[in-house]
XYZ file of C-alpha atoms in Angstrom:
539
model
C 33.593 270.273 259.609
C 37.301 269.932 258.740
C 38.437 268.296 255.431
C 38.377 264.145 255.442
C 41.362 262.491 255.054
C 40.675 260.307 252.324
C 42.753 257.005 253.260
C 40.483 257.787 256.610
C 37.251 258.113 254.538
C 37.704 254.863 253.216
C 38.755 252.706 256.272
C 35.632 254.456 258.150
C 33.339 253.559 255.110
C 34.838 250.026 255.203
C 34.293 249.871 258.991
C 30.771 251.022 259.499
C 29.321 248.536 256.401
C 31.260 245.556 258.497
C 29.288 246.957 261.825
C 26.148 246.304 259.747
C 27.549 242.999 257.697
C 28.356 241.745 261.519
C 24.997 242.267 262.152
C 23.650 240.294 259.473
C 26.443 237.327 260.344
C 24.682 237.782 263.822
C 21.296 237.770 262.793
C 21.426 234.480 260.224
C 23.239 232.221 262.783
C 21.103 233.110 265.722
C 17.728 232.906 263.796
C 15.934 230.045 263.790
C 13.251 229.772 260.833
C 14.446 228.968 257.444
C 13.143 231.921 255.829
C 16.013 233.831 257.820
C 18.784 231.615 258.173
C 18.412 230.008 254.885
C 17.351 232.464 252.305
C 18.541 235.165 253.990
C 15.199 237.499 253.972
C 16.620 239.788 256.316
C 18.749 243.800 256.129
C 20.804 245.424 258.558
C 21.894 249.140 259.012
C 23.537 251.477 260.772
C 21.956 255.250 260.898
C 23.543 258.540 262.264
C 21.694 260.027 265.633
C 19.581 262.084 263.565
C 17.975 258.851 261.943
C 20.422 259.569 258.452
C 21.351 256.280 257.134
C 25.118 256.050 257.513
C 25.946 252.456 256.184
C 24.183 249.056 255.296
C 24.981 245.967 254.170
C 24.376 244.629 250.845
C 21.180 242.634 251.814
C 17.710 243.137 250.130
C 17.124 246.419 248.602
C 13.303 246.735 248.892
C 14.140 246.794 252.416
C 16.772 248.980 252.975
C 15.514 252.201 250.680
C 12.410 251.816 252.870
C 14.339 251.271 256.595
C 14.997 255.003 256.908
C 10.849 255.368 257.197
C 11.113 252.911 260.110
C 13.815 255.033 261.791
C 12.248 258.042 261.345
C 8.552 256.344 262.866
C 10.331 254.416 266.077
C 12.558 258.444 267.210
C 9.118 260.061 266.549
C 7.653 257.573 269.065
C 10.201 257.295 271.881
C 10.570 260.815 274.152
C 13.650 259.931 275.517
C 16.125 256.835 274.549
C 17.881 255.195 277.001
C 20.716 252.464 276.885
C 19.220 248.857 276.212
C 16.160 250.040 274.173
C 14.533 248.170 271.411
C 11.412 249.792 269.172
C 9.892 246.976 267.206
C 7.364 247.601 264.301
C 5.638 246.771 261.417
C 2.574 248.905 260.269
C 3.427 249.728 256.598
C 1.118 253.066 257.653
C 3.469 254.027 260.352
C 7.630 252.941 258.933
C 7.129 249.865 257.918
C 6.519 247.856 254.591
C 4.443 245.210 255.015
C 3.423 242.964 258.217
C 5.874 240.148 257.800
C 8.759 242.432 257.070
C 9.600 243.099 261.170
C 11.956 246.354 261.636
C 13.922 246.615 265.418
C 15.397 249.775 266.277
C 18.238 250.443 268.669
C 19.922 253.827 270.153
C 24.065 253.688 270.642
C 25.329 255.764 272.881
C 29.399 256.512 272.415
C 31.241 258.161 274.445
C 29.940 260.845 277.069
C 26.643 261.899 274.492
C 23.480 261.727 276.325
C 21.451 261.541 273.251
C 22.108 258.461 270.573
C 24.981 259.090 268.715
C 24.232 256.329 266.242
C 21.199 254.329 265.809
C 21.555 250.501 264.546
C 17.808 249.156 262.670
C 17.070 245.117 261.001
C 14.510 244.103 259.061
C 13.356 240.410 258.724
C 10.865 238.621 256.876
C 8.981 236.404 259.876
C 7.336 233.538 257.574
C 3.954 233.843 259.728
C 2.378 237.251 261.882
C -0.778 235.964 261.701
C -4.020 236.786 259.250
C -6.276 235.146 257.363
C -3.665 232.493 255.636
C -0.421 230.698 256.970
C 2.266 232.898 255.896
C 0.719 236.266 256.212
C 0.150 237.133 252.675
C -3.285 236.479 251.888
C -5.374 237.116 249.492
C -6.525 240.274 251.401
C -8.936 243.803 250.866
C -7.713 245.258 254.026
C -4.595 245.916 256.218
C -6.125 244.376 259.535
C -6.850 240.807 257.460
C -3.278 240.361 256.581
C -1.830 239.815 260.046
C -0.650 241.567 263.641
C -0.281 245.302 263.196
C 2.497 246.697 265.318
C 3.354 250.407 265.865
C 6.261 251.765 266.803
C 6.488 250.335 270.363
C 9.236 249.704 273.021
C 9.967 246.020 273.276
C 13.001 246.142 275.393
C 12.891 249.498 277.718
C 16.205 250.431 279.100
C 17.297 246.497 278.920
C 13.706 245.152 280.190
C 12.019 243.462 278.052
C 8.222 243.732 277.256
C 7.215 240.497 278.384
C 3.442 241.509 278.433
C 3.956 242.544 274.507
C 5.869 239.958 273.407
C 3.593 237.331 275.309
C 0.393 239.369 273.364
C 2.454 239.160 269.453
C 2.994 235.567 270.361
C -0.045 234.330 270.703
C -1.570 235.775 267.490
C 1.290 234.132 265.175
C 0.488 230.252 264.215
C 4.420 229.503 264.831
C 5.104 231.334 268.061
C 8.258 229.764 269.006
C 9.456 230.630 265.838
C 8.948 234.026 266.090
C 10.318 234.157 269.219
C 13.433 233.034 268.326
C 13.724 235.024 265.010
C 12.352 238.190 267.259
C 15.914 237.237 269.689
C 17.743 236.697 266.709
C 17.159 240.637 265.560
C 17.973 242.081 268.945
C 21.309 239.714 269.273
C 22.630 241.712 265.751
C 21.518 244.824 267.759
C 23.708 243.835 270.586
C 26.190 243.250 268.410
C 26.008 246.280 266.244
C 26.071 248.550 269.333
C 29.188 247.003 270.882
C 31.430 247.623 267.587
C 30.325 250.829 267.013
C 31.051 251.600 270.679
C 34.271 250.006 270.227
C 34.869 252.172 267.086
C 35.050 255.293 269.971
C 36.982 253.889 272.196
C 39.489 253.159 270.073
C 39.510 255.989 267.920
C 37.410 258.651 269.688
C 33.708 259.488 269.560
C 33.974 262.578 267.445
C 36.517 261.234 265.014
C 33.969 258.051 264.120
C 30.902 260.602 264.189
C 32.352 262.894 262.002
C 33.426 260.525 258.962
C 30.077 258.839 259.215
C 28.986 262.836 258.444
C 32.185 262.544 255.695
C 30.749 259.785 253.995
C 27.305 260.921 253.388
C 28.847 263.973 252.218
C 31.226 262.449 249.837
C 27.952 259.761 248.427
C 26.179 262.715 247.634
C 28.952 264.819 245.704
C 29.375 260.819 244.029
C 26.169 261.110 242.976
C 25.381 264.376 241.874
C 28.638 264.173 239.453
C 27.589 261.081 237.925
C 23.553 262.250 237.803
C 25.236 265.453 235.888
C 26.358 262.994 233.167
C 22.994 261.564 232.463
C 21.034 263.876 229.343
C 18.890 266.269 230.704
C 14.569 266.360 230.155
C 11.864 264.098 231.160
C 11.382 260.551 229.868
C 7.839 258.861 230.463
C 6.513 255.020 230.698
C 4.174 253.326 231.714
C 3.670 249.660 232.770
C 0.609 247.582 234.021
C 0.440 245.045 237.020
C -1.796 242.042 237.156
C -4.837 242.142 239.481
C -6.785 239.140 239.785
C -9.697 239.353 237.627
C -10.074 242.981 237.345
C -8.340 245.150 234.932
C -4.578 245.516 235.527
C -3.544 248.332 237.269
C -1.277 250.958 235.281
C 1.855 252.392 236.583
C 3.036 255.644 235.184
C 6.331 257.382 235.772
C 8.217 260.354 234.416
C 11.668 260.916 235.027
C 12.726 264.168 234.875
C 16.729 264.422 234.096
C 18.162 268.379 235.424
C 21.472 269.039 236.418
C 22.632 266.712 239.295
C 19.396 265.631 240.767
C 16.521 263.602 239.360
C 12.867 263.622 240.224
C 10.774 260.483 240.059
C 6.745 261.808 239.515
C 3.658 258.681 239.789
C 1.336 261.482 238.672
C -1.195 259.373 236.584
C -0.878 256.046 238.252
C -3.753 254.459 238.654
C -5.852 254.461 242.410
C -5.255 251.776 245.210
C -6.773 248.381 244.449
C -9.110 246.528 246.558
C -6.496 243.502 246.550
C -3.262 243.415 247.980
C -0.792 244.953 245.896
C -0.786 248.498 246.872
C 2.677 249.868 247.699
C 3.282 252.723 250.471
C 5.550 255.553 249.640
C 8.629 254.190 250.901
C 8.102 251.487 248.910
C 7.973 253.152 245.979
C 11.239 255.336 247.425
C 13.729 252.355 247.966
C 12.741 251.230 244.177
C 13.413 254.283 242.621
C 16.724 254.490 245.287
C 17.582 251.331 244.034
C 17.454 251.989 240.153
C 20.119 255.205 240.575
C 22.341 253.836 242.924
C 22.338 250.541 240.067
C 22.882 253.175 237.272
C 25.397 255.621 238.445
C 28.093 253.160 238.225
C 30.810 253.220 240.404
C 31.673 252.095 243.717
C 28.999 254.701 245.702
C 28.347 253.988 249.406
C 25.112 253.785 249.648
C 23.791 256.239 252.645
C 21.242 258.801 252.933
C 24.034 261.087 250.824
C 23.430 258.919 247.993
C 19.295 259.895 248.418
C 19.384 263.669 248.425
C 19.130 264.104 244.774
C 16.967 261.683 244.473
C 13.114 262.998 245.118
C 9.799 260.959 244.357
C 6.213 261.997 244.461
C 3.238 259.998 243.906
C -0.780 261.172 244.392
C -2.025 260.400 247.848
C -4.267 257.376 247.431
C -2.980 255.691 244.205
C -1.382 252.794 243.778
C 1.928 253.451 244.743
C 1.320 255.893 247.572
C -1.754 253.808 249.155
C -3.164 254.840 252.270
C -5.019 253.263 255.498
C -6.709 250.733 255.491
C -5.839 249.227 252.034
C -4.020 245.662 252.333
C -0.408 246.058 250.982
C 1.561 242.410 251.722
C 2.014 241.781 247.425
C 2.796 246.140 247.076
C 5.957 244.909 249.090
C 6.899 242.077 246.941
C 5.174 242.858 243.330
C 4.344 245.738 243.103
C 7.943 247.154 243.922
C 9.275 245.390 240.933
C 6.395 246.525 238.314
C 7.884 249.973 239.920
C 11.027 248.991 238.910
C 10.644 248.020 235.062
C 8.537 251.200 235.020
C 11.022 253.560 235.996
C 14.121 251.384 233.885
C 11.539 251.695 230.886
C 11.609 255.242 231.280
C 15.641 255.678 231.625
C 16.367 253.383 228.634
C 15.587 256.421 226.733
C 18.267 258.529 228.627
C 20.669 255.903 229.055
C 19.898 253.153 226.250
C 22.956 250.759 226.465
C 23.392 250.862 230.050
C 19.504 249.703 230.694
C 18.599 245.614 230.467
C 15.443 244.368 229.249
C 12.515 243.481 231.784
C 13.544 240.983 234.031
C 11.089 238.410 235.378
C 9.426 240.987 237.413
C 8.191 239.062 240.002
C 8.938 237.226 242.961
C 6.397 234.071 242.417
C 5.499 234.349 246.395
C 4.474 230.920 247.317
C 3.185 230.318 251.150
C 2.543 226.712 252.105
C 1.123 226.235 255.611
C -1.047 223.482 257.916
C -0.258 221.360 261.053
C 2.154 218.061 261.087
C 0.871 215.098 261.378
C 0.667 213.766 264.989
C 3.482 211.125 264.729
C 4.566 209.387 268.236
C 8.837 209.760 267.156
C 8.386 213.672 266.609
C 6.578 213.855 270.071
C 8.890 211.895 271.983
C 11.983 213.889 270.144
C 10.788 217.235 271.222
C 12.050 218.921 268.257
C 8.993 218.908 265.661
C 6.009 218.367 268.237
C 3.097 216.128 266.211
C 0.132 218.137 265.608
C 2.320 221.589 265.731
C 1.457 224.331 263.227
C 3.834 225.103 260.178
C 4.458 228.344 257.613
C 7.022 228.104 254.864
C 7.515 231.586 252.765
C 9.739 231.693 249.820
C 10.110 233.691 246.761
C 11.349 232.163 243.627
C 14.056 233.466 241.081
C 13.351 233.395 237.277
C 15.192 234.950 234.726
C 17.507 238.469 234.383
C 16.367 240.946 231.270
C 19.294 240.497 228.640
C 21.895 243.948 227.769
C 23.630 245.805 225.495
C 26.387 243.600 226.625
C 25.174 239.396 226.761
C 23.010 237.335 227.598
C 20.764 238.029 230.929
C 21.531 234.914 233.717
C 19.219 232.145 234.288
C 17.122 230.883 237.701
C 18.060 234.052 239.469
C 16.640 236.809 241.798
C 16.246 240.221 240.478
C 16.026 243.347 241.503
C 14.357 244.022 244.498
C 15.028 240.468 246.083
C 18.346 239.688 246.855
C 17.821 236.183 248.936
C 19.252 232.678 248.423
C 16.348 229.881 247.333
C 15.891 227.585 250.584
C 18.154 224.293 250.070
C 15.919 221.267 249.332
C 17.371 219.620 252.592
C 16.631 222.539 254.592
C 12.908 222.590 253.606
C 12.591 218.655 253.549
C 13.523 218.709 257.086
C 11.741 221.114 258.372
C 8.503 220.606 256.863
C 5.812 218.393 255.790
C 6.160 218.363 251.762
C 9.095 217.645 249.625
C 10.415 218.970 246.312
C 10.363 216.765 243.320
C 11.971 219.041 240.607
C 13.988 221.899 240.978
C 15.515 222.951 237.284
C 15.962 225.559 234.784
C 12.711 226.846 232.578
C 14.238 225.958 229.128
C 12.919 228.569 226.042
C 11.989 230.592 228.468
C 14.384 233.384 228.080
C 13.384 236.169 225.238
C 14.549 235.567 222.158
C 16.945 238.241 220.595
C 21.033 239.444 219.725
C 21.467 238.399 223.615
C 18.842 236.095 224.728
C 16.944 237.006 228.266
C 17.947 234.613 231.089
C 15.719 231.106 231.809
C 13.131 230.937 234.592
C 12.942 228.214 237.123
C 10.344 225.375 237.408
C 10.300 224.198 241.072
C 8.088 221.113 242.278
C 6.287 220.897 245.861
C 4.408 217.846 246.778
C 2.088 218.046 250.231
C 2.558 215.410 252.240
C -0.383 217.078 254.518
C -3.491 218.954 253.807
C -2.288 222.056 252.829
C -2.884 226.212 252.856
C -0.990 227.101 249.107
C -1.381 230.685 248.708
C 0.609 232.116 245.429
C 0.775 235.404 244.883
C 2.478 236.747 241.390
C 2.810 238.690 239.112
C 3.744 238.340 234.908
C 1.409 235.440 234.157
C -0.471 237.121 231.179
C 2.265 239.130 229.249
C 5.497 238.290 229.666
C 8.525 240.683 230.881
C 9.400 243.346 227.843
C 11.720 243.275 225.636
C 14.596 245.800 224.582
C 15.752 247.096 220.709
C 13.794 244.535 219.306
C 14.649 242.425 221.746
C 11.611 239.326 222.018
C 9.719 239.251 225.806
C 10.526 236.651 228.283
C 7.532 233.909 228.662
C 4.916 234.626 231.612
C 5.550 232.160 234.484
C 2.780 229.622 234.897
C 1.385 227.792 238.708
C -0.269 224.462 237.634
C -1.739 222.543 240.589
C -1.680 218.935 239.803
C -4.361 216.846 241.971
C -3.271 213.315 243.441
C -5.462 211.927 240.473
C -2.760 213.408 238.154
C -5.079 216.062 236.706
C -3.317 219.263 235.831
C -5.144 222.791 236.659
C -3.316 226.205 235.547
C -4.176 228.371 238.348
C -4.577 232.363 238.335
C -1.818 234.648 239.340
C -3.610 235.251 242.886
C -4.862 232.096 244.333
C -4.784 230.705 247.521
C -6.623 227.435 248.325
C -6.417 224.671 251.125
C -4.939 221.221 249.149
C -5.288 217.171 250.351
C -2.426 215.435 250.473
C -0.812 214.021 247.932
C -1.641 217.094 245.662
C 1.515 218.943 243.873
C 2.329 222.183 242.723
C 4.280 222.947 239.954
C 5.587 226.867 239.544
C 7.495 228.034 236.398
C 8.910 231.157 236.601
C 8.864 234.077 233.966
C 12.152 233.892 231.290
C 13.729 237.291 231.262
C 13.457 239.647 227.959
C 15.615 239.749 225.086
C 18.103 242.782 224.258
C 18.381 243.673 220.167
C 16.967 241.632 217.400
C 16.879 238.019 216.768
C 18.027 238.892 213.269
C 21.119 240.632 214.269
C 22.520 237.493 215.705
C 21.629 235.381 212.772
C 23.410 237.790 210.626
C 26.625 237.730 212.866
């Protein structure tokens, strides 16, 4: 492969990301759910023929360390591609996550290849696939309660689609139109996606744009590697626990061993798969550990499966972050992958101590609200919210950042691996049957300390229905860690508050079906302080 032109390097890497930013652009108009087109739960990527990602765009890490799994599943499923196909799947056992999180993958052909020359993959978080609870993530023991499993099928062959398969997914979602439009919404970014990278041939040739996709995952790795060379070499340990229901929390144990210009991530003493839901799969546990390096390298690295080589992670078959069939894994998707995260910055604050923040809220406060509308005679005869039609709402809710060597963490934010918007008050009012009543900052919240950890959130839902509230969440008994003396954050709270005005503080994992008229108030973890509180009194 001949030297890249570097002026070329860096118009291809700019070109390729917007294929995959078009994608999302595509994806959030088209869409039709809230979840999607609101909060923006939803990745998009672009991957080389051999399934190598080549370029994403900067949506949600958790999913987009973890896509390459999904590529990987849907080539090892599909003999022979052919223009117009579309795999679709979710089974976190087979490239996927967990069951909401939906993953499409497309071939591109460009120019006279007869194999893919590119492949183009989304993910998106469908607010309801079925399972025992509206919003499909219950309070579950095993994968087959938590929703529909798909494998790695064919829902579009050579442009046809499945209508037999899509008609069968359908009908075992509570919000089927919905999904259906969200499902249309993921294959319109695929259209999309395939006709600018074919465009990107035409106009410049096939094996020009193939070969500086090649360029750029050589030139993330040799970014890498230089700046992993600068990090102190050995092996730094820690451990952190994760909240499960009324058992004993489970422990999470990394060490990080630091040698020349790779790193090695090993879960060797983490403890076994839980019965509940918050077992992680390996790619999970991958994109977190992704995630943390490509945050702490610095610099302007394109992230692509260059970026990954010196990067390796191993975890014990069976334990909690490397769970295997038939455990339930809907919260290892959403909790578990940040516990995984303060675990493995806990350990690298000891190699790199001013460039790693204090915990941050280390959860994303899942709240799942579903039921059927009231049958009203306006929202018949208007056609567009049907009386007596099922709804699912999904959201996760921001708290605070971890404080640094260098201020003050933020307030009311998502960390780490959540990177969505909060749904707009209007947005949820209008779509469905409960309204918010306070939305504000978590005031005190924050940990104490020379920079003070950012504020959680305290966000208000009143049912104007009966109700299905699940919560699912995580720091509600110790609060997020602090750093150099720094003070922890304070553990978020759910309070259900019945239409009689009694207050109940409910566990971290809860899900029960509410009358109308009942409230619930959620109050997010405060982020942890960085240095003492005595150092800043003295200044």
């Amino acid at each position: 492969m001949p030297d890249a032109d570097p002026v070329l390097l860096e118009l291809y890497r700019h070109r390729l990301e917007g294929v995959a930013d078009e994608m999302g652009v595509t994806l959030r108009r088209t869409s039709h759910s809230p979840n999607i087109k609101e909060r923006l739960d939803f990745s998009c990527a672009v991957f080389d023929g051999g399934g190598a990602l080549v370029a994403q765009a900067a949506h949600i890490p958790v999913h987009l360390g973890a896509m390459p799994a999904s590529v990987d599943a849907a080539r090892a499923a599909v003999d022979a591609w052919a223009e117009g196909d579309v795999v679709i799947l979710n089974d976190p056992y087979a490239g996927g996550t967990h069951l909401p999180d939906v993953t499409m993958v497309s071939p591109v052909f460009v120019g006279t290849a007869d194999a893919p020359s590119f492949f183009v993959a989304s993910r998106a978080h469908h607010a309801d696939v079925g399972g025992m609870t509206p919003g499909s993530l219950p309070l579950a023991t095993e994968l087959v309660q938590e929703g529909t499993i798909i494998p790695p099928v064919k829902l579009v062959d050579g442009g046809t689609r499945n209508d037999a398969l899509l008609r069968t997914l359908l009908r075992n979602v509570r919000t089927p139109e919905e999904r259906r439009g969200d499902l249309s919404a993921q294959r319109a970014a695929h259209t999309v996606g395939a006709e600018r990278l074919q465009a990107l041939a035409e106009a410049h040739g096939a094996n020009e744009v193939t070969t500086y996709a090649r360029h750029l995952q050589a030139y993330s790795e040799r970014r890498t590697r230089a700046a992993l060379s600068d990090w102190p070499a050995g092996t730094y340990a820690f451990a952190d626990d994760v909240e499960v229901g009324d058992a004993d929390p489970a422990t999470i144990r990394v060490a990080a061993t630091v040698q020349g210009d790779a790193i090695t991530f090993d879960f060797d003493g983490t403890g076994d798969a839980v019965d509940g839901n918050l077992n992680a799969v390996l790619p999970i546990t991958k994109s977190a550990c992704y995630y943390v390096v490509q945050g702490l390298t610095r610099g302007d690295i394109p992230g692509n499966a260059g970026s990954l080589v010196p990067v390796s992670v191993t975890a014990p078959e069976g334990c909690l972050v490397n769970a295997e069939a038939p455990h339930a894994v809907a919260g290892g998707n959403v909790e578990t992958s940040q516990r995984i995260v303060d675990t493995v910055l806990g350990a690298l604050a000891q190699a790199l101590p001013d460039r790693v923040p204090a915990a941050g809220q280390g959860t994303m406060n899942n709240l799942t609200l579903g039921g059927t509308r009231p049958e009203r005679t306006e929202d018949v005869a208007s056609g567009l919210r049907p009386g007596g039609s099922p709804f699912a709402y999904y959201e996760t809710i921001g708290g605070g950042m971890g404080a640094h060597a260098d201020g003050d963490g933020l307030s009311g934010v998502h960390v780490h691996m959540t990177n969505t918007l909060n749904t707009p008050v209007e947005a949820l009012e209008q779509t469905y049957p409960f309204r918010i009543v306070a939305y504000r900052l978590r005031p005190g919240s924050g940990g104490a300390g020379l920079f003070r950890g950012g504020d959680g959130l305290v966000r208000v839902y009143e049912l104007l229905v009966p109700t299905t509230a699940t919560m699912l969440s995580t720091r509600r008994n110790r609060g997020p860690w602090g750093r150099n003396g720094g003070k922890p954050g304070a553990p978020g709270r759910t309070v259900l508050i019945h239409p009689d005005g009694r207050e109940e503080e409910l566990p971290a994992h809860v899900s029960r079906t509410l009358p109308a008229g009942s409230r619930v108030r959620v109050e997010t973890p405060g982020g942890g302080g960085f240095g003492t509180p005595a150092d800043k009194d003295a200044s």
